[in-house]
PDB file of C-alpha atoms in Angstrom:
ATOM      1  CA  GLY E   1      90.460  54.464 112.911  1.00  0.00           C
ATOM      2  CA  ASN E   2      92.437  56.984 110.609  1.00  0.00           C
ATOM      3  CA  SER E   3      93.491  60.260 111.995  1.00  0.00           C
ATOM      4  CA  VAL E   4      96.159  62.989 111.819  1.00  0.00           C
ATOM      5  CA  THR E   5      97.541  65.327 114.520  1.00  0.00           C
ATOM      6  CA  GLN E   6      99.149  68.383 114.034  1.00  0.00           C
ATOM      7  CA  MET E   7     101.165  70.768 116.266  1.00  0.00           C
ATOM      8  CA  GLU E   8      98.785  73.564 117.219  1.00  0.00           C
ATOM      9  CA  GLY E   9      99.528  77.178 115.900  1.00  0.00           C
ATOM     10  CA  PRO E  10      99.890  79.802 115.354  1.00  0.00           C
ATOM     11  CA  VAL E  11     103.681  79.713 114.430  1.00  0.00           C
ATOM     12  CA  THR E  12     105.851  82.818 114.139  1.00  0.00           C
ATOM     13  CA  LEU E  13     109.242  82.837 112.863  1.00  0.00           C
ATOM     14  CA  SER E  14     111.509  85.477 111.711  1.00  0.00           C
ATOM     15  CA  GLU E  15     112.948  85.196 108.297  1.00  0.00           C
ATOM     16  CA  GLU E  16     115.637  82.421 107.794  1.00  0.00           C
ATOM     17  CA  ALA E  17     114.719  80.507 111.049  1.00  0.00           C
ATOM     18  CA  PHE E  18     114.132  76.972 110.647  1.00  0.00           C
ATOM     19  CA  LEU E  19     110.822  75.450 110.648  1.00  0.00           C
ATOM     20  CA  THR E  20     109.468  72.317 112.093  1.00  0.00           C
ATOM     21  CA  ILE E  21     105.803  71.337 112.092  1.00  0.00           C
ATOM     22  CA  ASN E  22     105.257  68.069 113.798  1.00  0.00           C
ATOM     23  CA  CYS E  23     102.516  65.535 112.287  1.00  0.00           C
ATOM     24  CA  THR E  24     101.648  62.249 113.633  1.00  0.00           C
ATOM     25  CA  TYR E  25      99.039  59.661 112.274  1.00  0.00           C
ATOM     26  CA  THR E  26      97.021  56.762 112.928  1.00  0.00           C
ATOM     27  CA  ALA E  27      96.124  54.207 110.563  1.00  0.00           C
ATOM     28  CA  THR E  28      95.086  50.596 110.248  1.00  0.00           C
ATOM     29  CA  GLY E  29      97.179  49.849 107.186  1.00  0.00           C
ATOM     30  CA  TYR E  30      99.775  51.585 105.102  1.00  0.00           C
ATOM     31  CA  PRO E  31      98.754  55.193 104.272  1.00  0.00           C
ATOM     32  CA  SER E  32     100.064  57.660 102.007  1.00  0.00           C
ATOM     33  CA  LEU E  33     101.113  60.853 103.750  1.00  0.00           C
ATOM     34  CA  PHE E  34     100.799  64.409 102.414  1.00  0.00           C
ATOM     35  CA  TRP E  35     101.762  68.073 103.214  1.00  0.00           C
ATOM     36  CA  TYR E  36      99.292  70.903 101.851  1.00  0.00           C
ATOM     37  CA  VAL E  37      99.710  74.327 101.938  1.00  0.00           C
ATOM     38  CA  GLN E  38      97.045  77.051 102.087  1.00  0.00           C
ATOM     39  CA  TYR E  39      97.844  80.510 101.454  1.00  0.00           C
ATOM     40  CA  PRO E  40      94.982  83.327 102.224  1.00  0.00           C
ATOM     41  CA  GLY E  41      91.930  83.331 100.305  1.00  0.00           C
ATOM     42  CA  GLU E  42      92.879  80.253  98.268  1.00  0.00           C
ATOM     43  CA  GLY E  43      92.403  76.439  98.256  1.00  0.00           C
ATOM     44  CA  LEU E  44      95.138  73.829  98.989  1.00  0.00           C
ATOM     45  CA  GLN E  45      98.009  73.042  97.193  1.00  0.00           C
ATOM     46  CA  LEU E  46     100.034  69.663  97.319  1.00  0.00           C
ATOM     47  CA  LEU E  47     103.377  70.511  98.809  1.00  0.00           C
ATOM     48  CA  LEU E  48     105.124  67.112  99.206  1.00  0.00           C
ATOM     49  CA  LYS E  49     104.167  63.376  99.764  1.00  0.00           C
ATOM     50  CA  ALA E  50     105.586  60.165 100.782  1.00  0.00           C
ATOM     51  CA  THR E  51     103.905  56.641  99.849  1.00  0.00           C
ATOM     52  CA  LYS E  52     105.964  54.450 101.748  1.00  0.00           C
ATOM     53  CA  ALA E  53     108.048  54.002 105.147  1.00  0.00           C
ATOM     54  CA  ASP E  54     111.590  55.885 104.911  1.00  0.00           C
ATOM     55  CA  ASP E  55     110.280  57.929 101.788  1.00  0.00           C
ATOM     56  CA  LYS E  56     111.397  61.513 101.960  1.00  0.00           C
ATOM     57  CA  GLY E  57     109.118  64.064 100.094  1.00  0.00           C
ATOM     58  CA  SER E  58     110.638  67.472  99.188  1.00  0.00           C
ATOM     59  CA  ASN E  59     109.544  70.516  97.595  1.00  0.00           C
ATOM     60  CA  LYS E  60     110.582  74.352  97.458  1.00  0.00           C
ATOM     61  CA  GLY E  61     112.712  73.767 100.314  1.00  0.00           C
ATOM     62  CA  PHE E  62     110.338  71.596 102.324  1.00  0.00           C
ATOM     63  CA  GLU E  63     110.928  68.104 103.462  1.00  0.00           C
ATOM     64  CA  ALA E  64     109.430  65.640 105.354  1.00  0.00           C
ATOM     65  CA  THR E  65     110.127  61.806 106.035  1.00  0.00           C
ATOM     66  CA  TYR E  66     107.601  59.021 106.335  1.00  0.00           C
ATOM     67  CA  ARG E  67     108.617  57.257 109.706  1.00  0.00           C
ATOM     68  CA  LYS E  68     106.882  54.336 110.265  1.00  0.00           C
ATOM     69  CA  GLU E  69     108.381  53.469 113.717  1.00  0.00           C
ATOM     70  CA  THR E  70     107.355  56.931 115.191  1.00  0.00           C
ATOM     71  CA  THR E  71     104.035  57.211 112.680  1.00  0.00           C
ATOM     72  CA  SER E  72     105.266  60.638 112.186  1.00  0.00           C
ATOM     73  CA  PHE E  73     105.557  62.818 109.054  1.00  0.00           C
ATOM     74  CA  HIS E  74     107.149  66.150 110.362  1.00  0.00           C
ATOM     75  CA  LEU E  75     107.685  69.040 108.036  1.00  0.00           C
ATOM     76  CA  GLU E  76     110.814  70.896 107.871  1.00  0.00           C
ATOM     77  CA  LYS E  77     112.371  73.882 106.128  1.00  0.00           C
ATOM     78  CA  GLY E  78     115.918  75.111 106.960  1.00  0.00           C
ATOM     79  CA  SER E  79     115.288  78.766 106.036  1.00  0.00           C
ATOM     80  CA  VAL E  80     111.630  80.203 105.900  1.00  0.00           C
ATOM     81  CA  GLN E  81     111.015  83.232 103.968  1.00  0.00           C
ATOM     82  CA  VAL E  82     108.153  85.892 104.215  1.00  0.00           C
ATOM     83  CA  SER E  83     106.411  84.069 101.459  1.00  0.00           C
ATOM     84  CA  ASP E  84     106.309  80.837 103.189  1.00  0.00           C
ATOM     85  CA  SER E  85     103.565  82.463 105.433  1.00  0.00           C
ATOM     86  CA  ALA E  86     100.367  80.078 105.202  1.00  0.00           C
ATOM     87  CA  VAL E  87      98.412  77.267 106.643  1.00  0.00           C
ATOM     88  CA  TYR E  88      99.883  73.661 106.400  1.00  0.00           C
ATOM     89  CA  PHE E  89      97.795  70.624 106.634  1.00  0.00           C
ATOM     90  CA  CYS E  90      99.063  67.331 107.093  1.00  0.00           C
ATOM     91  CA  ALA E  91      96.772  64.306 105.876  1.00  0.00           C
ATOM     92  CA  LEU E  92      96.680  60.592 104.786  1.00  0.00           C
ATOM     93  CA  SER E  93      94.934  58.596 102.577  1.00  0.00           C
ATOM     94  CA  GLU E  94      95.054  54.801 103.228  1.00  0.00           C
ATOM     95  CA  LEU E  95      93.505  52.043 100.756  1.00  0.00           C
ATOM     96  CA  TYR E  96      91.860  50.246 103.474  1.00  0.00           C
ATOM     97  CA  THR E  97      89.621  52.992 103.925  1.00  0.00           C
ATOM     98  CA  GLY E  98      88.592  53.694 100.359  1.00  0.00           C
ATOM     99  CA  ASN E  99      91.482  56.238  99.886  1.00  0.00           C
ATOM    100  CA  GLN E 100      89.564  58.879 101.795  1.00  0.00           C
ATOM    101  CA  PHE E 101      91.760  61.809 102.866  1.00  0.00           C
ATOM    102  CA  TYR E 102      91.965  62.745 106.528  1.00  0.00           C
ATOM    103  CA  PHE E 103      93.259  65.914 107.549  1.00  0.00           C
ATOM    104  CA  GLY E 104      95.119  67.307 110.469  1.00  0.00           C
ATOM    105  CA  THR E 105      93.568  70.984 111.750  1.00  0.00           C
ATOM    106  CA  GLY E 106      96.305  72.652 110.038  1.00  0.00           C
ATOM    107  CA  THR E 107      99.055  75.084 111.492  1.00  0.00           C
ATOM    108  CA  SER E 108      99.380  78.460 110.602  1.00  0.00           C
ATOM    109  CA  LEU E 109     102.893  79.894 110.068  1.00  0.00           C
ATOM    110  CA  THR E 110     103.615  83.737 109.855  1.00  0.00           C
ATOM    111  CA  VAL E 111     107.316  84.664 108.906  1.00  0.00           C
ATOM    112  CA  ILE E 112     108.322  88.065 109.970  1.00  0.00           C
ATOM    113  CA  PRO E 113     110.929  90.171 107.993  1.00  0.00           C
TER     114      PRO E 113
ATOM    115  CA  GLY S   1      98.837  68.667  85.296  1.00  0.00           C
ATOM    116  CA  ALA S   2      95.684  67.839  87.394  1.00  0.00           C
ATOM    117  CA  VAL S   3      94.303  71.522  87.510  1.00  0.00           C
ATOM    118  CA  VAL S   4      90.703  71.888  89.413  1.00  0.00           C
ATOM    119  CA  SER S   5      89.014  75.064  88.446  1.00  0.00           C
ATOM    120  CA  GLN S   6      86.291  76.407  90.819  1.00  0.00           C
ATOM    121  CA  HIS S   7      83.902  79.195  90.205  1.00  0.00           C
ATOM    122  CA  PRO S   8      82.921  81.583  91.327  1.00  0.00           C
ATOM    123  CA  SER S   9      85.770  82.724  93.812  1.00  0.00           C
ATOM    124  CA  ARG S  10      83.545  84.829  95.570  1.00  0.00           C
ATOM    125  CA  VAL S  11      79.634  85.203  95.844  1.00  0.00           C
ATOM    126  CA  ILE S  12      77.481  87.409  97.857  1.00  0.00           C
ATOM    127  CA  CYS S  13      73.694  86.481  97.926  1.00  0.00           C
ATOM    128  CA  LYS S  14      70.693  87.292  99.821  1.00  0.00           C
ATOM    129  CA  SER S  15      68.681  84.837 102.279  1.00  0.00           C
ATOM    130  CA  GLY S  16      66.447  82.612 100.863  1.00  0.00           C
ATOM    131  CA  THR S  17      68.319  82.523  97.195  1.00  0.00           C
ATOM    132  CA  SER S  18      70.315  79.666  95.924  1.00  0.00           C
ATOM    133  CA  VAL S  19      73.810  79.507  94.788  1.00  0.00           C
ATOM    134  CA  LYS S  20      75.615  77.232  92.390  1.00  0.00           C
ATOM    135  CA  ILE S  21      79.254  76.608  92.460  1.00  0.00           C
ATOM    136  CA  GLU S  22      81.255  75.054  89.638  1.00  0.00           C
ATOM    137  CA  CYS S  23      84.070  72.830  89.954  1.00  0.00           C
ATOM    138  CA  ARG S  24      86.030  71.558  86.900  1.00  0.00           C
ATOM    139  CA  SER S  25      89.041  69.291  86.165  1.00  0.00           C
ATOM    140  CA  LEU S  26      90.619  70.838  83.307  1.00  0.00           C
ATOM    141  CA  ASP S  27      93.162  68.352  82.084  1.00  0.00           C
ATOM    142  CA  PHE S  28      92.159  65.249  83.385  1.00  0.00           C
ATOM    143  CA  GLN S  29      88.961  63.227  83.939  1.00  0.00           C
ATOM    144  CA  ALA S  30      87.387  62.730  87.464  1.00  0.00           C
ATOM    145  CA  THR S  31      84.825  60.043  88.046  1.00  0.00           C
ATOM    146  CA  THR S  32      85.179  61.099  91.861  1.00  0.00           C
ATOM    147  CA  MET S  33      85.027  64.734  92.969  1.00  0.00           C
ATOM    148  CA  PHE S  34      85.061  65.934  96.758  1.00  0.00           C
ATOM    149  CA  TRP S  35      83.249  68.823  98.479  1.00  0.00           C
ATOM    150  CA  TYR S  36      84.774  70.535 101.548  1.00  0.00           C
ATOM    151  CA  ARG S  37      83.535  73.452 103.656  1.00  0.00           C
ATOM    152  CA  GLN S  38      86.222  75.257 105.714  1.00  0.00           C
ATOM    153  CA  PHE S  39      85.071  77.431 108.733  1.00  0.00           C
ATOM    154  CA  PRO S  40      87.532  80.415 109.900  1.00  0.00           C
ATOM    155  CA  LYS S  41      90.852  79.004 111.101  1.00  0.00           C
ATOM    156  CA  GLN S  42      89.580  75.591 110.931  1.00  0.00           C
ATOM    157  CA  SER S  43      90.201  72.295 109.103  1.00  0.00           C
ATOM    158  CA  LEU S  44      88.379  71.010 106.184  1.00  0.00           C
ATOM    159  CA  MET S  45      84.951  69.267 106.471  1.00  0.00           C
ATOM    160  CA  LEU S  46      84.310  66.698 104.086  1.00  0.00           C
ATOM    161  CA  MET S  47      80.703  67.421 102.902  1.00  0.00           C
ATOM    162  CA  ALA S  48      80.073  64.909 100.198  1.00  0.00           C
ATOM    163  CA  THR S  49      81.796  62.598  97.545  1.00  0.00           C
ATOM    164  CA  SER S  50      80.392  63.379  94.040  1.00  0.00           C
ATOM    165  CA  ASN S  51      80.442  60.473  91.776  1.00  0.00           C
ATOM    166  CA  GLU S  52      79.902  60.966  87.946  1.00  0.00           C
ATOM    167  CA  GLY S  53      76.450  59.468  86.834  1.00  0.00           C
ATOM    168  CA  SER S  54      75.226  58.483  90.202  1.00  0.00           C
ATOM    169  CA  LYS S  55      74.352  60.119  93.266  1.00  0.00           C
ATOM    170  CA  ALA S  56      76.746  61.947  95.531  1.00  0.00           C
ATOM    171  CA  THR S  57      77.558  60.326  99.028  1.00  0.00           C
ATOM    172  CA  TYR S  58      76.998  63.052 101.770  1.00  0.00           C
ATOM    173  CA  GLU S  59      78.758  62.759 105.199  1.00  0.00           C
ATOM    174  CA  GLN S  60      76.905  62.565 108.445  1.00  0.00           C
ATOM    175  CA  GLY S  61      75.236  65.682 109.345  1.00  0.00           C
ATOM    176  CA  VAL S  62      75.292  67.325 106.016  1.00  0.00           C
ATOM    177  CA  GLU S  63      71.451  67.970 104.625  1.00  0.00           C
ATOM    178  CA  LYS S  64      71.353  66.454 100.905  1.00  0.00           C
ATOM    179  CA  ASP S  65      68.514  68.689  99.960  1.00  0.00           C
ATOM    180  CA  LYS S  66      70.225  71.693 100.937  1.00  0.00           C
ATOM    181  CA  PHE S  67      73.526  71.201  99.406  1.00  0.00           C
ATOM    182  CA  LEU S  68      72.729  69.662  95.955  1.00  0.00           C
ATOM    183  CA  ILE S  69      75.459  68.081  94.080  1.00  0.00           C
ATOM    184  CA  ASN S  70      75.614  67.256  90.521  1.00  0.00           C
ATOM    185  CA  HIS S  71      78.329  65.434  88.685  1.00  0.00           C
ATOM    186  CA  ALA S  72      76.934  65.123  85.213  1.00  0.00           C
ATOM    187  CA  SER S  73      80.263  64.648  83.237  1.00  0.00           C
ATOM    188  CA  LEU S  74      83.903  63.393  84.017  1.00  0.00           C
ATOM    189  CA  THR S  75      84.877  66.841  84.065  1.00  0.00           C
ATOM    190  CA  LEU S  76      82.157  69.008  86.171  1.00  0.00           C
ATOM    191  CA  SER S  77      80.779  68.839  89.370  1.00  0.00           C
ATOM    192  CA  THR S  78      78.552  71.422  90.829  1.00  0.00           C
ATOM    193  CA  LEU S  79      77.387  72.217  94.141  1.00  0.00           C
ATOM    194  CA  THR S  80      74.199  74.346  95.032  1.00  0.00           C
ATOM    195  CA  VAL S  81      73.352  75.863  98.048  1.00  0.00           C
ATOM    196  CA  THR S  82      69.708  76.295  98.128  1.00  0.00           C
ATOM    197  CA  SER S  83      67.621  78.807 100.178  1.00  0.00           C
ATOM    198  CA  ALA S  84      70.956  80.048 101.669  1.00  0.00           C
ATOM    199  CA  HIS S  85      70.819  81.329 105.178  1.00  0.00           C
ATOM    200  CA  PRO S  86      73.548  83.588 106.838  1.00  0.00           C
ATOM    201  CA  GLU S  87      74.865  80.339 108.727  1.00  0.00           C
ATOM    202  CA  ASP S  88      75.785  78.962 105.358  1.00  0.00           C
ATOM    203  CA  SER S  89      78.114  81.636 104.822  1.00  0.00           C
ATOM    204  CA  SER S  90      81.605  79.881 104.412  1.00  0.00           C
ATOM    205  CA  PHE S  91      84.426  78.824 102.335  1.00  0.00           C
ATOM    206  CA  TYR S  92      83.435  75.944 100.070  1.00  0.00           C
ATOM    207  CA  ILE S  93      86.487  73.862  98.292  1.00  0.00           C
ATOM    208  CA  CYS S  94      86.283  71.061  95.750  1.00  0.00           C
ATOM    209  CA  SER S  95      88.901  68.633  94.890  1.00  0.00           C
ATOM    210  CA  ALA S  96      89.523  65.711  92.448  1.00  0.00           C
ATOM    211  CA  ARG S  97      92.302  62.833  92.281  1.00  0.00           C
ATOM    212  CA  LEU S  98      93.504  61.663  88.956  1.00  0.00           C
ATOM    213  CA  SER S  99      92.895  57.905  89.891  1.00  0.00           C
ATOM    214  CA  GLY S 100      92.887  56.131  93.150  1.00  0.00           C
ATOM    215  CA  GLY S 101      95.610  54.480  95.415  1.00  0.00           C
ATOM    216  CA  ASN S 102      98.332  56.704  96.405  1.00  0.00           C
ATOM    217  CA  SER S 103      97.451  59.692  94.250  1.00  0.00           C
ATOM    218  CA  PRO S 104      96.927  63.120  96.044  1.00  0.00           C
ATOM    219  CA  LEU S 105      94.124  65.218  95.823  1.00  0.00           C
ATOM    220  CA  HIS S 106      93.958  68.428  93.724  1.00  0.00           C
ATOM    221  CA  PHE S 107      92.007  71.360  95.047  1.00  0.00           C
ATOM    222  CA  GLY S 108      90.243  74.293  93.472  1.00  0.00           C
ATOM    223  CA  ASN S 109      90.913  77.543  94.545  1.00  0.00           C
ATOM    224  CA  GLY S 110      87.677  77.733  96.973  1.00  0.00           C
ATOM    225  CA  THR S 111      84.401  79.765  96.774  1.00  0.00           C
ATOM    226  CA  ARG S 112      84.008  82.387  99.604  1.00  0.00           C
ATOM    227  CA  LEU S 113      80.181  82.221 100.028  1.00  0.00           C
ATOM    228  CA  THR S 114      78.552  85.189 102.158  1.00  0.00           C
ATOM    229  CA  VAL S 115      74.944  85.278 102.667  1.00  0.00           C
ATOM    230  CA  THR S 116      73.404  88.641 103.983  1.00  0.00           C
TER     231      THR S 116
END
């Protein structure tokens, strides 16, 4: 079946540090992959997406590359800011399972000044 | 585009009462909307899929008589928590997508329900 596995948090970084949040997936077909961000007390916002192998999604300095060979979609940012403190969710959606979304457990990031 | 509005953002109610949460797609039509529940520091749990003009599809373990879903139009789905109890206190989030295939889910800002 389909599933998403994220690195467990919480992650605490100093401002301007490099961020990596690992995400790997299991899918029966060819999923689309997403990263969502949730700020405290809010819903989820789409951060970036990739729909096929080797695609790179990017937004607000965040990047993730769809790696079919390693079934991964790791989130990276070169220099984090305090305002990036949030919970990050990796997710997949696949045609063969009716495009249902599968979410990872979320990774909490705190950036300290 | 693709804005989903959820109301109210917070609600406090007494045990035994019912609470209605609204989810609207503001700039697109959504034949399908999704309702999630999120426990503190946990991921999203899909409760049900709301289909315009037909009955909702509930996930296993979700009581359909307790969590009533109505999707009366292409832009509005409602979740009613009936006879609420303290254990129903949670963060409820709705979402919708523009179309099928590779399109992402767009989420409302969630409703924090506290049952006293």
